Amino acid sequence: MLSDYTAPSIQTVHETLLGYYGAPQIKPQRPPLDELVLTILSQNTADVNTARAYQNLTDTFPTWQKVVEAPTETVAEAIRIGGLANIKAPRIQAILRKVLKDQGELSLNALTKLPPQEIKSYLTSLKGVGPKTAACVMLFSMHVPAMPVDTHVHRVALRLGLVPEKMTAEKTQELLEEATPSELYYPLHLLMIQHGRTLCHARNPECSTCPLQTMCPFHLYLRKTQPSPA
């Protein structure tokens, strides 16, 4: 059981990954509404297709108002390369209409004046926006402390014992936000994603070259339970 091993501290994980990978590249900052649409497009698709779908959408419709007014089929066609276009197109249009009704304009800039929990509550009140999507908007666009938990962050957090075994992604986000100093949210999030993509794979993790191996409950457990070579 991984719980039988002592997990490293958040600070130690950050310092170790920072020393191994170097400072992460900060993402380009977009207006909150732009980041929200981009993040919705990213759901269940690869980064490269997300970028293409967003570019196609903004090339086809120069303003969000044009997206609101367009036939849903036309919006879906513009984002087709991103996958799930017939779900994402009406979802994006519905969110834009709700934002326009609530904010009086197609902008979420006014949210930046609110406390983080109120920002999160509003964003997650929009249909199709969960805690991870809201956290992406808050962290990358508003620079408000939040910890998006994607599949890589979730896997790395579980293996390192930063959260209890079998913890859901949503609960993992809550626990990481409670345990992580606010100034580390952004770099730690990016470093954990890089680590999950580079070494801590879902299958066949490269534990032998991992900078965290001597303090990782997952690696220590595997080493103890695997038979010694003959």
Coordinates of C-alpha atoms in Angstrom, one line a residue:
M1 CA 0.0 0.0 0.0
L2 CA 1.3 3.4 -0.9
S3 CA -0.1 4.8 2.3
D4 CA 2.6 2.8 4.2
Y5 CA 5.3 5.2 2.8
T6 CA 5.9 8.8 3.7
A7 CA 5.1 11.3 0.9
P8 CA 7.4 14.1 0.1
S9 CA 6.4 17.7 0.8
I10 CA 4.9 19.9 -1.9
Q11 CA 7.9 22.2 -1.6
T12 CA 10.3 19.3 -2.1
V13 CA 8.4 18.1 -5.1
H14 CA 8.5 21.5 -6.6
E15 CA 12.2 22.1 -5.9
T16 CA 13.2 18.7 -7.3
L17 CA 11.1 19.0 -10.5
L18 CA 12.3 22.6 -11.0
G19 CA 16.0 21.4 -10.7
Y20 CA 15.4 18.6 -13.1
Y21 CA 13.3 20.3 -15.8
G22 CA 14.1 24.0 -15.2
A23 CA 11.6 26.8 -15.0
P24 CA 8.4 26.0 -16.9
Q25 CA 7.4 28.2 -19.8
I26 CA 4.5 30.4 -18.7
K27 CA 1.5 30.2 -21.1
P28 CA 0.4 33.2 -23.1
Q29 CA -2.2 35.2 -21.2
R30 CA -5.6 35.6 -22.9
P31 CA -8.7 37.4 -21.7
P32 CA -10.7 35.2 -19.3
L33 CA -13.5 34.5 -21.8
D34 CA -11.0 33.6 -24.5
E35 CA -9.3 31.2 -22.1
L36 CA -12.7 29.7 -21.2
V37 CA -13.6 28.9 -24.8
L38 CA -10.1 27.5 -25.4
T39 CA -10.3 25.3 -22.3
I40 CA -13.7 24.0 -23.4
L41 CA -12.2 23.1 -26.8
S42 CA -9.4 21.3 -25.0
Q43 CA -11.7 18.9 -23.3
N44 CA -11.0 15.3 -24.4
T45 CA -8.6 16.3 -27.2
A46 CA -4.9 16.8 -27.8
D47 CA -3.2 20.2 -27.4
V48 CA -2.4 20.4 -31.1
N49 CA -6.0 19.9 -32.1
T50 CA -7.2 22.3 -29.5
A51 CA -5.0 25.0 -30.9
R52 CA -6.2 24.3 -34.4
A53 CA -9.8 24.3 -33.4
Y54 CA -9.4 27.6 -31.6
Q55 CA -7.6 29.2 -34.5
N56 CA -10.3 28.0 -36.9
L57 CA -13.0 29.4 -34.7
T58 CA -11.4 32.8 -34.3
D59 CA -10.5 33.0 -38.0
T60 CA -14.1 32.2 -38.9
F61 CA -15.7 34.5 -36.3
P62 CA -13.7 37.6 -35.5
T63 CA -15.8 38.4 -32.4
W64 CA -17.7 36.3 -29.8
Q65 CA -20.8 38.1 -30.8
K66 CA -20.5 36.5 -34.3
V67 CA -20.2 33.1 -32.6
V68 CA -23.4 33.8 -30.7
E69 CA -25.3 34.8 -33.8
A70 CA -24.0 32.0 -36.1
P71 CA -25.9 28.8 -36.8
T72 CA -24.7 26.1 -34.5
E73 CA -23.8 23.9 -37.4
T74 CA -21.4 26.6 -38.7
V75 CA -19.7 26.9 -35.3
A76 CA -19.4 23.1 -35.1
E77 CA -17.8 22.9 -38.5
A78 CA -15.2 25.6 -37.5
I79 CA -14.1 23.5 -34.5
R80 CA -14.5 20.1 -36.0
I81 CA -10.8 19.2 -35.8
G82 CA -11.0 19.5 -32.0
G83 CA -13.4 16.6 -31.7
L84 CA -16.9 16.4 -30.1
A85 CA -17.8 19.5 -32.2
N86 CA -21.6 18.8 -32.0
I87 CA -21.4 18.9 -28.2
K88 CA -18.9 21.8 -27.8
A89 CA -20.5 24.1 -30.4
P90 CA -23.9 24.5 -28.6
R91 CA -22.1 24.5 -25.2
I92 CA -19.9 27.4 -26.2
Q93 CA -22.8 29.3 -27.7
A94 CA -24.9 28.7 -24.5
I95 CA -22.1 29.9 -22.3
L96 CA -21.6 33.0 -24.4
R97 CA -25.3 33.9 -24.2
K98 CA -25.3 33.3 -20.4
V99 CA -22.2 35.5 -20.0
L100 CA -23.8 38.3 -22.1
K101 CA -27.0 38.1 -20.0
D102 CA -25.1 38.0 -16.6
Q103 CA -22.3 40.5 -17.3
G104 CA -24.0 42.8 -19.8
E105 CA -21.2 42.2 -22.3
L106 CA -19.2 39.3 -23.8
S107 CA -16.4 39.5 -21.2
L108 CA -15.5 38.0 -17.9
N109 CA -13.1 40.7 -16.9
A110 CA -15.3 41.9 -14.1
L111 CA -14.8 38.6 -12.3
T112 CA -11.2 39.4 -11.6
K113 CA -12.4 41.8 -8.9
L114 CA -14.1 39.0 -6.9
P115 CA -12.6 36.7 -4.3
P116 CA -11.3 33.3 -5.8
Q117 CA -14.2 31.3 -4.4
E118 CA -16.8 33.6 -6.0
I119 CA -15.0 33.4 -9.3
K120 CA -15.0 29.6 -9.2
S121 CA -18.6 29.5 -8.2
Y122 CA -19.7 31.7 -11.1
L123 CA -17.6 29.8 -13.6
T124 CA -18.8 26.4 -12.5
S125 CA -22.4 27.6 -12.6
L126 CA -22.0 27.7 -16.4
K127 CA -23.1 24.4 -18.0
G128 CA -20.2 22.3 -19.1
V129 CA -17.6 24.1 -16.9
G130 CA -16.2 21.9 -14.1
P131 CA -13.6 22.7 -11.4
K132 CA -10.7 21.9 -13.7
T133 CA -11.9 24.2 -16.5
A134 CA -12.7 27.0 -14.0
A135 CA -9.2 26.6 -12.5
C136 CA -7.5 26.9 -15.9
V137 CA -9.3 30.2 -16.5
M138 CA -8.4 31.4 -13.0
L139 CA -4.8 30.4 -13.1
F140 CA -3.8 31.1 -16.7
S141 CA -5.8 34.2 -17.5
M142 CA -6.6 35.8 -14.2
H143 CA -3.5 34.7 -12.3
V144 CA -5.7 33.8 -9.4
P145 CA -4.4 30.9 -7.3
A146 CA -6.0 27.7 -8.5
M147 CA -4.7 24.2 -9.3
P148 CA -6.2 22.5 -12.4
V149 CA -5.9 18.8 -12.1
D150 CA -5.7 17.0 -15.4
T151 CA -4.8 13.3 -15.9
H152 CA -1.1 13.9 -15.5
V153 CA -1.3 16.1 -12.3
H154 CA -3.8 13.5 -10.9
R155 CA -1.5 10.6 -11.6
V156 CA 1.6 12.2 -10.3
A157 CA -0.1 13.4 -7.1
L158 CA -1.5 9.9 -6.4
R159 CA 1.8 8.2 -7.0
L160 CA 3.7 10.7 -4.8
G161 CA 1.2 10.3 -2.0
L162 CA 0.4 14.0 -2.1
V163 CA -3.3 12.9 -1.8
P164 CA -4.8 9.7 -0.5
E165 CA -5.1 6.6 -2.7
K166 CA -8.1 6.4 -5.1
M167 CA -8.8 10.1 -4.6
T168 CA -10.9 11.6 -7.4
A169 CA -9.5 14.4 -9.6
E170 CA -12.0 16.9 -8.2
K171 CA -11.1 16.1 -4.6
T172 CA -7.4 16.1 -5.5
Q173 CA -7.7 19.6 -6.8
E174 CA -9.2 20.7 -3.5
L175 CA -6.5 19.0 -1.4
L176 CA -3.7 20.4 -3.6
E177 CA -5.1 23.9 -3.4
E178 CA -5.2 23.6 0.4
A179 CA -1.6 22.2 0.7
T180 CA 0.2 24.3 -2.0
P181 CA 1.6 27.8 -1.3
S182 CA -0.2 30.2 -3.6
E183 CA 3.0 31.2 -5.3
L184 CA 3.7 27.6 -6.4
Y185 CA 0.3 26.9 -8.0
Y186 CA 1.3 27.9 -11.4
P187 CA 4.9 26.5 -11.7
L188 CA 4.0 23.3 -9.8
H189 CA 1.0 22.6 -12.1
L190 CA 3.1 23.0 -15.2
L191 CA 6.0 20.9 -13.8
M192 CA 3.7 18.1 -12.8
I193 CA 2.2 18.0 -16.2
Q194 CA 5.7 17.9 -17.8
H195 CA 6.7 15.1 -15.4
G196 CA 3.6 13.1 -16.2
R197 CA 4.3 13.4 -19.9
T198 CA 8.0 12.9 -19.8
L199 CA 8.7 10.2 -17.2
C200 CA 5.7 9.3 -15.0
H201 CA 3.6 7.7 -17.7
A202 CA 0.3 5.9 -17.0
R203 CA 1.9 2.7 -18.3
N204 CA 5.6 1.8 -17.9
P205 CA 6.7 4.9 -15.9
E206 CA 10.5 5.5 -16.2
C207 CA 11.1 5.3 -12.5
S208 CA 14.8 4.4 -12.9
T209 CA 15.5 7.9 -14.3
C210 CA 13.0 9.8 -12.2
P211 CA 14.5 12.6 -10.0
L212 CA 11.8 11.8 -7.3
Q213 CA 12.4 8.0 -7.2
T214 CA 14.1 8.0 -3.7
M215 CA 11.1 9.7 -2.2
C216 CA 8.3 8.4 -4.3
P217 CA 5.9 6.0 -2.5
F218 CA 4.9 4.4 -5.8
H219 CA 8.5 3.6 -6.8
L220 CA 9.4 2.4 -3.3
Y221 CA 6.4 0.2 -3.2
L222 CA 7.1 -1.3 -6.6
R223 CA 10.7 -1.9 -5.7
K224 CA 9.7 -3.8 -2.5
T225 CA 7.0 -5.9 -4.2
Q226 CA 8.8 -6.9 -7.4
P227 CA 11.0 -10.0 -7.3
S228 CA 14.7 -9.5 -7.3
P229 CA 16.6 -10.5 -10.5
A230 CA 18.1 -13.9 -10.4

